[in-house]
Amino acid sequence: MTEIRTGICKVCWAACPIEVTVEDGRATKVVGDRNSPLYRGYTCPKGRAMPEGHYAPGRILHPQKRMPDGSYVSIPMTQAIDEIAERLDAIMAEHGTDAVAVYPGNGNLSNPINPVIGAMFIMALGTYPDRFFSVQTIDQAGKVIAQALHGRWMAGPNPFASSETWIMVGTNPVISKQGLVVNPGQTVKQAVKDGMKLIVVDPRETESAAHAFLHLQAQPGQDPTLLAGFLHVILGEGLYDAAFVAENAVGLEALKTAVAGFTPAHVATVTGVSEDDILLAARTFAMAKSGCVVTATGAHFPLHGTLAEYLALSINTVCGRWVRAGQSHSQPHVLLPAVDIRAQPYAPYTPWDHSVVSRINGLPRTVVGAPTGTLPDEILTPGKGQVRALICSGSNPAVSLPDQNRAGRALAALDLLVAIDVEMSNTARMADYVIPDRMAMETPGCTQFTESMKYYGIWTGGFEVPYAMYSPAIVPPPKGSDTIESWEFFYEVAKRMGLQIVYFGNGAGTGEHWDKHPVPFPLPLDRRPTTEEMFEAMCAGSRVPLDEVKRHPHGKVYDELDLRVLPRAADCAAMLQIADPVMMAELAVVLAKNGDTAVPTAEYPLLLTPRRANEMMNSIGRNNAKLVARRAYNPAFLHPSTMALYDVAQGDVIRIRSEHGEVEGIAEPETRLRPGTLSMSHCFGTNPDEENDAHGQGACTSRLMDANADYDPIFGQPKMGAIPVSIRAIERAVQPALA
């Protein structure tokens, strides 16, 4: 029997509606839902390859237990949960509750309940947030920190679709979907066609930059200097919105003083961008009536990502690029709570607490959770609080954590390592237990998570129109399998340990900026709730009831909702801060040290920068036969002139070396890349105790990074971009014979 079922793709946060061909209970084909009122049939290669992932020969379908000889045997789920709970109890009895940690990752996108329950498990142990590590603190935590220091505008930024200009710094939404979740390639193309002057800052002419009015190929790591240069021009030439600043912000004079030294000449010298282009970008943005400056991973992997985000926020504020009273809310609530949205700020707050510091590097406790860059040393360093048990939920720290060799030693040193995964990933191959997770089409889905992403910094998620969708599970897990959702695993382990997990439903905000605080929902102990019940708790108090959203299997745009933003409340005294003292002090260091980041040297003349691939989400999908049909590895992309300079040809195996380590990669030319840079995707490669496999699993770029050499002093994100490296061909590519 063959039928077509509709659902939501959950490979990433874009939540694209899909049509799935199901034959005898198995998904055989995925395409975009052509009846979607918003996406209109769009989906990406990753989404279309879901069936191959669900039924891959290497998928884990039964819990795996590591034996003394390193082999794995299948055991029943109940046995695995019982044994894990027993071992956790024993570890805590001997070493304390802070010996147990949880690390969720992007594999949890199949169900947003998963990482939350992981956090609530640690909360039930009484060690939250110090033992809750996440990808956020090694990716873009600076967005939340900067937003706290600057303050948040309740009504959000100007909408992309109708803006006259836009500056993208280190972000490529056509591939990453960040900020633009609905057919981003077409959305960018249409916005430019409608007259938007798009400005892209990236060392590579990305898929997004292909449509740009102006592409600035700044040297990697120098985004703060470039953004400060924009402010210098905007403030110095009086191009800012003086009325908006006077009513809604403080710190203008201090900001003028802080950016005074960032003249176009200075910025050009540091960034490699011409003075004319600096002036053109700043004037184009400031003189337009609407737009926004946004940053993403490319700007946050280098050392000063928080500062880059803060300066972007300050540019938006001095130019008044926030939605005003009477305009439509640019990030409307549908499955988020019904709240009044006003044209006013939430006051800045201090997002760290120096009275509570981490064991490693003395970092303060922050609103973004434990500093994940310190996790290996938290495991390796003896003493009270040493992590001895780690549960990885949809994460792959064996390749994602900076300094892979140290991370590998740490994971091997644990008394208990549990990996909740769908395949024998790098981390799973080191785990004591591997718990098979459900995959995206086997669980319900809804768009509430995509809506809520807007609170984690500007342009992280959300819809610009009032859209929502729900879908039940599309197919069951494969016959005879013994799988479990990640959140269900935490529930069952907690229950066996006598712990009460409390879920917090449908909060709207983060840190101290809340449109509506979440509602506690203690999970019943007499029975495990269903995922559908968890979704009801997640959407409790939503503006449109979840039951109403369920009535529209293709999703719905709720045009009938009133999206007008209300005026500032009479009792609102909050002001945005555009010259936070901590940020201005960091900016002064950047000025004094000409960018305060590593620069090429004779020994390490190139700079390594991150990138994303359209075929897969870095480590997720590396074993999907459809996605890796072309290649499974992560090429080392170089400009042809750089390849010629170092006598490297396409397909050569090259040794890439930094001050900290080395990897082997496959050289690939890319004319759109800035000369002098090397661009590679993260989270590939083999484990340190496994043979290098440059042509197969690729290269683990984290081996080139030192987690303790340079890191953000607030939340500890190690420097993961703009890494000085050298290259040398060590194995020549086999050239085709001439006819």
XYZ file of C-alpha atoms in Angstrom:
739
model
C 0.000 0.000 0.000
C 1.336 3.416 -1.028
C 0.186 6.739 0.364
C 1.394 10.337 0.654
C 1.684 11.772 4.164
C 2.524 15.327 5.130
C 4.914 16.282 7.884
C 7.714 18.569 9.008
C 11.376 18.072 8.137
C 13.417 18.277 11.333
C 16.917 17.917 9.951
C 17.454 21.560 10.978
C 15.418 24.364 12.570
C 13.859 25.494 9.274
C 10.875 23.131 9.788
C 10.135 22.756 6.074
C 6.791 21.073 5.321
C 7.282 17.826 3.407
C 5.349 15.237 1.456
C 6.471 11.694 2.253
C 5.746 8.687 0.105
C 5.088 5.768 2.459
C 5.043 2.217 1.124
C 3.987 -0.562 3.511
C 4.865 1.604 6.497
C 8.283 2.717 5.223
C 9.167 6.174 3.932
C 10.584 5.907 0.431
C 10.632 9.484 -0.861
C 10.583 13.020 0.529
C 9.795 16.192 -1.393
C 8.665 19.631 -0.332
C 4.962 20.022 0.437
C 3.576 21.782 -2.630
C 0.401 22.651 -0.711
C 2.248 24.600 1.959
C 0.919 28.183 2.081
C 4.357 29.517 2.988
C 7.165 27.231 1.776
C 5.443 26.272 -1.512
C 7.285 23.006 -2.047
C 10.770 23.985 -0.905
C 13.075 21.564 0.838
C 16.835 20.969 0.706
C 19.013 17.936 -0.146
C 19.355 17.023 3.529
C 15.593 16.810 3.952
C 15.083 14.857 0.744
C 17.620 12.264 1.950
C 15.766 11.411 5.175
C 14.543 7.967 4.023
C 18.107 6.872 3.294
C 19.053 7.931 6.828
C 16.113 6.238 8.501
C 16.815 2.903 6.845
C 20.584 3.104 6.574
C 22.380 -0.214 7.121
C 24.486 1.383 9.845
C 21.591 2.785 11.851
C 21.515 1.620 15.480
C 18.211 -0.081 16.222
C 18.962 -1.707 19.601
C 20.892 -0.475 22.666
C 24.576 -1.342 22.505
C 26.709 -2.249 25.518
C 30.480 -2.093 25.321
C 32.233 -5.256 26.456
C 35.675 -5.468 28.120
C 37.326 -6.315 24.790
C 35.858 -3.184 23.158
C 33.182 -4.975 21.175
C 29.461 -4.189 21.474
C 26.497 -6.434 22.137
C 22.804 -5.634 21.790
C 20.775 -5.576 24.996
C 17.117 -4.723 25.714
C 16.270 -1.070 26.369
C 14.961 -1.812 29.869
C 18.245 -3.503 30.761
C 20.288 -0.605 29.401
C 18.276 1.967 31.364
C 18.434 -0.111 34.546
C 22.200 -0.549 34.301
C 22.855 3.110 33.470
C 20.704 4.314 36.386
C 22.500 1.904 38.724
C 25.919 3.076 37.582
C 24.936 6.748 37.895
C 23.725 6.121 41.454
C 27.022 4.442 42.321
C 29.115 7.253 40.813
C 27.132 9.925 42.676
C 27.286 7.979 45.943
C 31.070 7.983 45.728
C 31.799 11.336 44.082
C 28.700 13.542 44.463
C 25.989 14.705 42.082
C 28.310 17.116 40.289
C 30.210 14.126 38.905
C 27.411 13.669 36.320
C 27.048 15.910 33.253
C 24.817 16.130 30.176
C 25.788 17.386 26.728
C 22.972 17.781 24.134
C 23.703 18.643 20.516
C 22.068 19.413 17.186
C 20.956 15.819 16.786
C 18.111 16.838 19.100
C 16.486 18.891 16.366
C 14.199 15.908 15.780
C 12.340 16.968 18.945
C 12.927 20.222 20.897
C 11.708 18.510 24.085
C 14.901 16.426 24.138
C 17.540 18.977 25.216
C 15.111 20.638 27.643
C 14.495 17.385 29.509
C 18.246 16.786 29.524
C 18.626 20.131 31.277
C 15.769 19.296 33.642
C 17.507 16.001 34.501
C 20.539 17.980 35.655
C 18.208 20.383 37.465
C 16.677 17.411 39.307
C 20.190 16.507 40.464
C 20.606 20.067 41.779
C 23.636 20.873 39.623
C 22.088 23.042 36.890
C 23.563 24.932 35.055
C 27.095 23.923 36.034
C 26.814 20.376 34.703
C 24.697 21.182 31.649
C 27.038 21.595 28.684
C 25.688 22.381 25.223
C 26.745 23.352 21.721
C 25.585 26.892 22.459
C 28.725 27.758 24.415
C 31.022 26.646 21.567
C 29.037 28.217 18.754
C 27.185 31.534 19.151
C 26.751 32.082 22.893
C 27.982 35.626 22.306
C 24.607 36.464 20.766
C 22.833 35.910 24.092
C 25.583 37.620 26.105
C 25.629 40.667 23.816
C 21.847 40.895 23.863
C 21.905 40.907 27.661
C 24.466 43.731 27.761
C 22.710 45.779 25.083
C 19.095 45.058 26.019
C 16.445 43.497 23.797
C 13.910 45.335 21.669
C 10.592 43.623 22.373
C 9.152 44.095 18.858
C 12.231 42.708 17.136
C 14.290 43.916 14.176
C 13.064 45.189 10.831
C 11.776 42.301 8.691
C 14.143 41.047 6.013
C 11.488 40.728 3.303
C 10.719 44.446 3.180
C 14.051 46.000 4.158
C 15.963 48.371 1.904
C 19.364 47.088 2.988
C 20.885 44.290 5.061
C 24.369 43.455 6.311
C 25.245 39.776 6.830
C 28.446 39.216 8.823
C 29.798 35.675 8.771
C 26.427 34.167 7.932
C 25.246 32.312 4.842
C 21.500 31.708 5.278
C 21.098 30.174 1.837
C 22.930 27.149 3.271
C 22.624 27.455 7.068
C 18.956 28.605 7.095
C 19.810 30.879 10.055
C 17.514 33.892 10.070
C 15.756 32.829 6.864
C 14.035 29.496 7.317
C 11.622 29.695 4.355
C 13.348 28.885 1.045
C 16.274 31.188 1.862
C 17.842 31.166 -1.590
C 14.648 32.372 -3.240
C 13.937 34.775 -0.362
C 17.330 36.467 -0.746
C 17.006 36.575 -4.527
C 13.516 38.102 -4.322
C 14.561 40.710 -1.743
C 17.405 41.867 -3.998
C 15.074 41.886 -6.998
C 12.704 44.108 -4.999
C 15.500 46.620 -4.454
C 17.347 45.513 -1.304
C 21.006 46.499 -1.228
C 22.531 43.393 0.373
C 25.985 43.709 1.931
C 27.838 40.508 2.845
C 30.952 40.349 5.023
C 32.698 37.011 4.514
C 36.127 35.832 3.324
C 34.271 33.722 0.767
C 31.781 34.758 -1.879
C 29.081 32.565 -0.371
C 25.834 31.467 -1.963
C 24.245 34.456 -0.202
C 26.983 36.851 -1.336
C 26.285 35.888 -4.941
C 23.282 38.242 -4.747
C 25.036 41.043 -2.888
C 25.220 44.706 -3.851
C 28.556 44.739 -2.017
C 30.736 41.851 -0.830
C 33.478 42.693 1.688
C 36.146 39.984 1.934
C 37.551 41.022 5.283
C 40.412 39.085 6.790
C 39.016 36.331 9.046
C 38.654 37.382 12.679
C 38.551 41.120 11.985
C 34.777 41.643 11.960
C 34.729 43.772 15.156
C 37.165 46.238 13.604
C 35.048 46.483 10.455
C 31.814 46.995 12.424
C 33.478 49.635 14.610
C 34.567 51.329 11.394
C 30.959 51.433 10.222
C 29.985 53.086 13.508
C 32.814 55.605 13.124
C 31.398 56.687 9.752
C 27.740 56.651 10.812
C 28.301 58.653 13.984
C 30.971 60.938 12.557
C 28.816 61.904 9.569
C 25.640 62.276 11.615
C 23.834 59.499 9.745
C 22.227 57.989 12.836
C 18.629 58.266 14.064
C 19.097 60.894 16.787
C 15.453 60.920 17.844
C 15.277 57.140 18.310
C 18.543 57.092 20.254
C 17.463 59.937 22.535
C 14.212 58.151 23.386
C 15.450 54.585 23.661
C 19.200 54.352 24.287
C 22.052 55.546 26.458
C 25.787 55.700 25.836
C 25.957 57.671 22.597
C 28.861 59.909 23.587
C 30.809 57.014 25.075
C 30.282 55.045 21.862
C 31.489 57.978 19.754
C 34.652 58.129 21.842
C 35.205 54.359 21.655
C 35.023 54.221 17.846
C 36.912 57.464 17.201
C 40.118 55.594 16.370
C 38.466 53.257 13.874
C 38.986 55.521 10.906
C 38.489 54.120 7.411
C 42.260 54.169 6.944
C 42.876 52.171 10.124
C 40.074 49.705 9.396
C 41.280 49.189 5.837
C 44.771 48.370 7.082
C 43.519 45.818 9.617
C 40.726 44.152 7.634
C 41.996 44.323 4.060
C 38.765 46.033 2.939
C 39.268 49.234 0.943
C 38.417 52.616 2.460
C 35.960 53.272 -0.360
C 34.064 50.047 0.351
C 33.985 50.773 4.090
C 32.449 54.165 3.422
C 30.040 52.774 0.841
C 28.800 50.027 3.168
C 28.324 52.320 6.164
C 26.577 55.063 4.190
C 24.379 52.632 2.238
C 23.139 51.030 5.419
C 22.653 54.208 7.433
C 20.942 56.181 4.682
C 18.372 53.485 3.950
C 15.011 53.598 5.730
C 15.089 50.008 6.960
C 17.420 47.069 7.393
C 19.506 45.204 9.933
C 23.058 44.058 10.721
C 23.266 40.384 11.703
C 26.078 38.001 12.632
C 26.447 34.226 12.854
C 28.989 31.439 13.335
C 31.625 32.876 11.027
C 31.834 35.994 13.193
C 31.644 34.065 16.488
C 34.254 31.339 16.005
C 37.130 33.841 16.222
C 38.001 35.325 19.601
C 35.773 38.431 19.694
C 32.395 37.067 18.639
C 30.512 38.676 21.533
C 31.956 42.063 20.643
C 31.018 41.601 16.982
C 27.418 40.848 17.945
C 27.325 43.766 20.401
C 28.568 46.206 17.768
C 25.958 44.881 15.320
C 23.248 45.531 17.911
C 24.614 49.025 18.523
C 24.589 49.817 14.802
C 20.972 48.684 14.592
C 20.050 50.879 17.545
C 21.825 54.055 16.432
C 20.147 53.635 13.032
C 16.763 52.852 14.641
C 16.417 49.502 12.918
C 13.769 48.087 15.234
C 10.039 47.673 14.597
C 8.071 50.724 15.750
C 4.578 51.206 17.187
C 1.843 50.681 14.612
C 4.025 48.518 12.377
C 3.570 44.763 12.061
C 5.453 42.553 14.489
C 8.335 41.047 12.519
C 8.425 37.848 14.624
C 4.761 37.198 15.449
C 3.557 34.677 17.996
C 1.336 31.792 16.955
C 2.411 28.809 19.051
C 4.275 31.115 21.425
C 2.203 32.721 24.223
C -0.348 35.438 23.620
C 1.357 38.581 24.915
C 1.190 42.286 24.082
C 4.148 43.231 21.879
C 5.298 46.801 22.420
C 7.819 49.098 20.790
C 10.099 49.300 23.806
C 13.313 47.882 25.231
C 14.025 45.328 27.880
C 16.752 46.800 30.069
C 20.297 45.422 29.895
C 21.463 43.099 32.658
C 24.701 41.434 33.694
C 24.589 37.887 32.291
C 27.325 36.472 34.504
C 27.963 35.875 38.180
C 31.585 36.035 39.319
C 30.689 34.714 42.767
C 30.321 31.269 41.176
C 33.203 30.253 38.913
C 34.071 27.118 36.996
C 36.765 24.724 38.205
C 38.597 25.220 34.923
C 39.851 28.693 33.927
C 37.792 30.385 36.680
C 34.983 31.391 34.332
C 31.863 32.998 35.817
C 28.495 31.275 35.750
C 26.496 32.695 32.846
C 22.979 32.529 31.426
C 24.164 30.309 28.567
C 25.136 27.348 30.761
C 28.390 25.582 31.523
C 31.403 26.500 29.317
C 31.586 23.508 26.989
C 35.141 24.280 25.951
C 36.233 23.291 29.469
C 34.438 19.914 29.455
C 37.538 17.793 28.643
C 39.472 19.392 31.485
C 36.486 19.034 33.823
C 36.810 15.308 33.134
C 40.610 15.094 33.310
C 41.224 17.338 36.340
C 41.003 15.489 39.687
C 39.258 16.977 42.706
C 35.795 17.816 43.904
C 33.447 18.255 40.985
C 35.430 16.131 38.547
C 33.060 14.907 35.839
C 33.046 11.109 35.835
C 29.839 10.351 33.928
C 28.646 12.042 30.739
C 25.418 11.569 28.789
C 25.676 12.823 25.209
C 22.289 13.416 23.604
C 22.482 13.978 19.859
C 25.976 15.403 20.261
C 29.359 14.274 19.003
C 32.018 15.821 21.268
C 34.691 13.446 20.002
C 34.951 15.642 16.904
C 33.108 18.848 17.833
C 35.104 19.933 20.892
C 38.215 22.037 20.254
C 41.451 20.058 20.702
C 40.340 16.599 19.641
C 43.283 14.825 21.219
C 42.466 16.231 24.661
C 38.754 15.533 24.134
C 39.554 11.951 23.175
C 41.640 11.406 26.316
C 38.833 12.872 28.400
C 36.063 10.716 26.935
C 38.229 7.616 27.382
C 38.854 8.518 31.032
C 35.170 8.653 32.050
C 33.722 6.052 34.406
C 30.555 6.122 32.299
C 29.909 7.499 28.812
C 26.422 7.215 27.318
C 25.734 8.247 23.720
C 22.128 8.719 22.593
C 22.522 8.544 18.833
C 21.244 6.997 15.614
C 24.574 5.652 14.385
C 28.002 4.644 15.651
C 29.364 8.174 15.529
C 32.836 9.090 16.756
C 31.504 9.513 20.284
C 29.345 6.388 20.141
C 32.431 4.363 19.220
C 33.905 5.356 22.591
C 30.744 4.981 24.697
C 29.923 2.366 27.344
C 26.306 2.393 26.192
C 24.804 3.574 22.905
C 21.078 4.308 23.125
C 19.242 4.290 19.763
C 17.282 7.494 19.283
C 14.142 7.962 17.230
C 14.641 9.810 13.968
C 12.822 12.843 12.584
C 9.964 11.137 10.737
C 9.260 8.881 13.743
C 8.292 11.708 16.082
C 5.663 14.480 16.003
C 6.702 17.956 15.003
C 5.566 21.549 15.298
C 6.957 24.979 14.534
C 6.981 26.319 18.105
C 10.729 25.704 18.418
C 11.472 27.684 15.252
C 9.366 30.557 16.605
C 11.156 30.507 19.960
C 14.655 30.690 18.452
C 14.169 34.456 18.017
C 14.971 34.962 21.700
C 18.548 33.714 21.339
C 19.858 36.788 19.557
C 18.649 38.597 16.464
C 18.265 36.503 13.325
C 18.511 33.067 14.882
C 14.983 31.937 14.001
C 11.332 32.846 13.877
C 8.886 33.560 11.077
C 8.169 37.013 9.637
C 4.527 36.058 9.112
C 2.089 34.431 11.586
C 2.608 30.852 10.455
C 2.349 27.564 12.332
C 2.211 23.859 11.604
C 1.918 20.588 13.493
C 2.448 17.069 12.193
C 2.078 13.673 13.825
C 4.792 11.063 13.419
C 4.948 10.043 9.760
C 6.265 6.492 10.063
C 7.005 4.118 12.948
C 10.566 3.034 13.748
C 11.763 0.036 11.694
C 10.103 -3.254 12.578
C 11.761 -5.159 15.388
C 13.730 -2.137 16.606
C 14.073 -1.057 20.224
C 14.430 2.739 20.092
C 13.501 5.570 22.430
C 13.274 9.352 22.210
C 16.050 11.157 24.037
C 13.659 12.875 26.442
C 12.027 9.528 27.247
C 15.425 8.080 28.125
C 16.083 10.862 30.645
C 12.606 10.405 32.096
C 13.092 6.656 32.590
C 16.568 6.997 34.097
C 15.345 9.729 36.475
C 12.363 7.608 37.492
C 14.618 4.664 38.381
C 16.825 7.016 40.397
C 13.843 8.442 42.285
C 14.172 11.899 40.721
C 11.277 14.216 39.859
C 11.686 15.971 36.514
C 9.834 19.247 36.081
C 9.321 20.481 32.546
C 8.813 24.201 31.944
C 6.342 24.854 29.158
C 6.105 27.631 26.575
C 8.240 30.306 28.072
C 8.875 33.292 25.827
C 12.295 34.771 26.467
C 15.730 34.010 27.864
C 17.932 35.250 30.672
C 16.128 38.176 32.298
C 14.230 39.209 29.159
C 10.858 37.490 29.317
C 7.681 38.227 27.415
C 6.164 35.427 29.492
C 7.770 33.159 32.061
C 7.481 29.390 31.516
C 4.919 27.285 33.359
C 6.202 24.340 35.475
C 4.833 20.938 34.510
C 5.978 18.117 36.842
C 6.145 14.923 34.834
C 3.959 12.183 36.325
C 5.810 9.344 38.022
C 3.108 6.712 37.637
C 3.322 6.728 33.834
C 5.469 8.202 31.120
C 3.630 10.992 29.301
C 3.379 10.798 25.539
C 5.328 13.097 23.259
C 2.006 14.613 22.204
C 1.322 15.511 25.856
C 4.765 17.088 26.054
C 3.951 19.156 22.978
C 0.746 20.334 24.645
C 2.804 21.482 27.640
C 5.349 23.091 25.300
C 2.579 25.108 23.638
C 0.519 25.850 26.771
C -1.072 29.314 26.531
C -0.132 29.719 22.874
C -1.715 32.566 20.957
C -3.364 30.045 18.650
C -4.303 26.798 20.411
C -2.326 23.759 19.309
C -5.596 21.937 18.550
C -6.468 24.668 16.037
C -3.052 24.401 14.371
C -3.531 20.640 14.079
C -6.597 21.272 11.905
C -4.337 22.433 9.051
C -2.101 19.545 7.956
C -0.162 21.724 5.497
C 0.293 24.566 7.989
C -1.477 27.892 7.966
C -0.651 31.589 7.777
C -2.934 33.239 10.337
C -3.554 36.481 8.463
C -6.511 37.202 10.716
C -4.229 37.893 13.682
C -3.585 41.520 14.593
C 0.179 42.029 14.256
C 0.299 45.742 15.059
C 2.928 46.623 17.638
C 1.661 48.640 20.575
C 3.262 51.892 21.774
C 5.763 51.966 24.576
C 4.063 51.504 27.946
C 3.779 54.627 30.074
C 5.675 52.977 32.938
C 8.542 51.616 30.790
C 11.791 53.288 31.851
C 14.154 50.796 30.193
C 16.826 52.020 27.774
C 19.130 50.152 25.422
C 22.853 50.406 26.223
C 25.040 51.081 23.188
C 28.338 51.573 25.049
C 28.507 48.829 27.678
C 31.756 49.357 29.657
C 32.889 45.735 29.333
C 32.365 45.771 25.590
C 33.999 49.181 25.192
C 37.027 47.956 27.143
C 37.314 44.970 24.813
C 36.943 47.279 21.827
C 39.817 49.394 23.139
C 42.026 46.294 23.201
C 40.981 45.451 19.643
C 41.953 48.967 18.565
C 45.276 48.948 20.384
C 46.242 45.515 19.050
C 45.078 46.065 15.469
C 42.252 43.561 15.756
C 43.651 41.491 18.651
C 43.555 38.244 16.737
C 46.131 36.001 15.144
C 47.532 37.108 11.816
C 49.425 35.122 9.199
C 53.131 34.554 9.819
C 55.956 33.099 7.770
C 55.560 29.784 9.592
C 51.734 29.758 9.474
C 50.798 31.955 6.507
C 47.122 30.958 6.031
C 44.008 31.433 8.154
C 41.558 28.571 8.682
C 37.874 29.565 8.522
C 34.705 27.473 9.054
C 31.988 26.750 6.511
C 28.781 24.738 6.077
C 27.873 22.344 3.286
C 24.483 22.124 1.622
C 24.628 18.322 1.603
C 24.855 17.760 5.363
C 24.902 19.471 8.762
C 28.562 18.827 9.480
C 28.629 15.627 11.588
C 24.944 14.809 11.027
C 24.395 12.819 7.847
C 27.977 11.798 7.204
C 26.887 8.155 6.857
C 23.810 8.794 4.707
C 24.454 7.073 1.376
C 22.470 9.656 -0.594
C 24.240 12.629 0.979
C 27.749 11.216 0.597
C 27.280 9.896 -2.934
C 29.535 12.676 -4.203
C 31.983 12.694 -1.283
C 31.995 11.879 2.423
C 34.958 14.009 3.453
C 35.368 17.742 4.052
C 37.618 19.273 1.376
C 40.271 21.829 2.207
C 39.139 24.698 -0.016
C 41.840 27.121 -1.210
C 41.972 29.937 -3.732
C 43.782 28.782 -6.898
C 46.447 31.445 -6.401
C 47.107 30.092 -2.904
C 47.343 26.556 -4.278
C 49.839 27.673 -6.910
C 51.901 29.539 -4.336
C 52.327 26.388 -2.240
C 52.593 23.932 -5.157
C 49.296 22.195 -4.373
C 46.999 20.680 -6.996
C 43.350 19.679 -6.857
C 42.952 16.329 -5.113
C 46.350 16.405 -3.395
C 46.473 15.163 0.168
C 47.876 18.073 2.140
C 49.206 18.292 5.663
C 47.566 21.181 7.484
C 49.528 22.267 10.530
C 48.887 24.810 13.300
C 50.835 25.639 16.446
C 48.736 23.027 18.225
C 48.350 20.077 15.864
C 47.998 18.784 12.340
C 45.498 17.007 10.064
C 45.432 15.674 6.534
C 42.962 17.122 4.033
C 42.098 16.958 0.337
C 42.841 20.165 -1.565
C 40.010 21.690 -3.581
C 40.172 24.978 -5.521
C 37.584 27.708 -4.939
C 37.871 30.962 -6.842
C 35.308 32.683 -4.582
C 37.542 32.343 -1.506
C 39.795 35.137 -0.263
C 43.446 34.317 -1.078
C 45.440 33.370 1.995
C 42.586 31.517 3.673
C 41.728 27.833 4.014
C 38.042 26.979 4.383
C 36.844 23.672 5.876
C 33.741 22.241 7.532
C 33.849 21.274 11.189
C 32.981 17.893 12.839
C 34.501 15.470 10.354
C 37.352 13.003 10.722
C 38.310 9.915 12.685
C 39.046 9.531 16.396
C 42.632 10.065 17.621
C 43.175 6.317 18.095
C 41.874 5.533 14.609
C 43.732 5.688 11.308
C 43.512 8.944 9.366
C 40.994 8.754 6.538
C 41.240 11.976 4.545
C 39.383 10.542 1.524
C 36.693 8.873 3.635
C 35.716 10.413 6.966
C 37.749 13.540 6.302
C 39.794 15.713 8.633
C 38.918 16.781 12.181
C 39.778 20.480 12.198
C 39.434 20.646 15.987
C 42.874 18.985 16.203
C 44.241 22.340 15.038
C 42.737 24.205 18.023
C 43.869 24.638 21.619
C 40.889 24.996 23.975
C 43.005 26.758 26.603
C 45.144 29.053 24.468
C 42.545 31.711 23.600
C 38.962 31.762 24.838
C 36.190 34.187 25.616
C 36.755 35.394 29.199
C 33.014 35.385 29.945
C 31.631 32.070 28.702
C 34.818 30.307 27.674
C 34.231 29.656 23.977
C 37.653 28.714 22.618
C 38.964 30.349 19.509
C 37.744 28.150 16.642
C 38.128 30.426 13.623
C 40.915 32.478 12.048
C 43.454 29.800 13.063
C 46.928 30.345 11.514
C 47.979 27.244 9.572
C 50.477 26.043 7.010
C 49.950 23.541 4.187
C 52.172 21.099 2.341
C 51.330 18.478 -0.261
C 52.225 15.011 1.038
C 50.491 12.840 -1.561
C 49.862 13.896 -5.123
C 46.484 13.312 -6.735
C 46.352 10.713 -9.463
C 45.953 12.648 -12.693
C 43.820 11.154 -15.484
C 45.815 9.700 -18.344
C 45.840 11.631 -21.602
C 43.997 10.010 -24.499
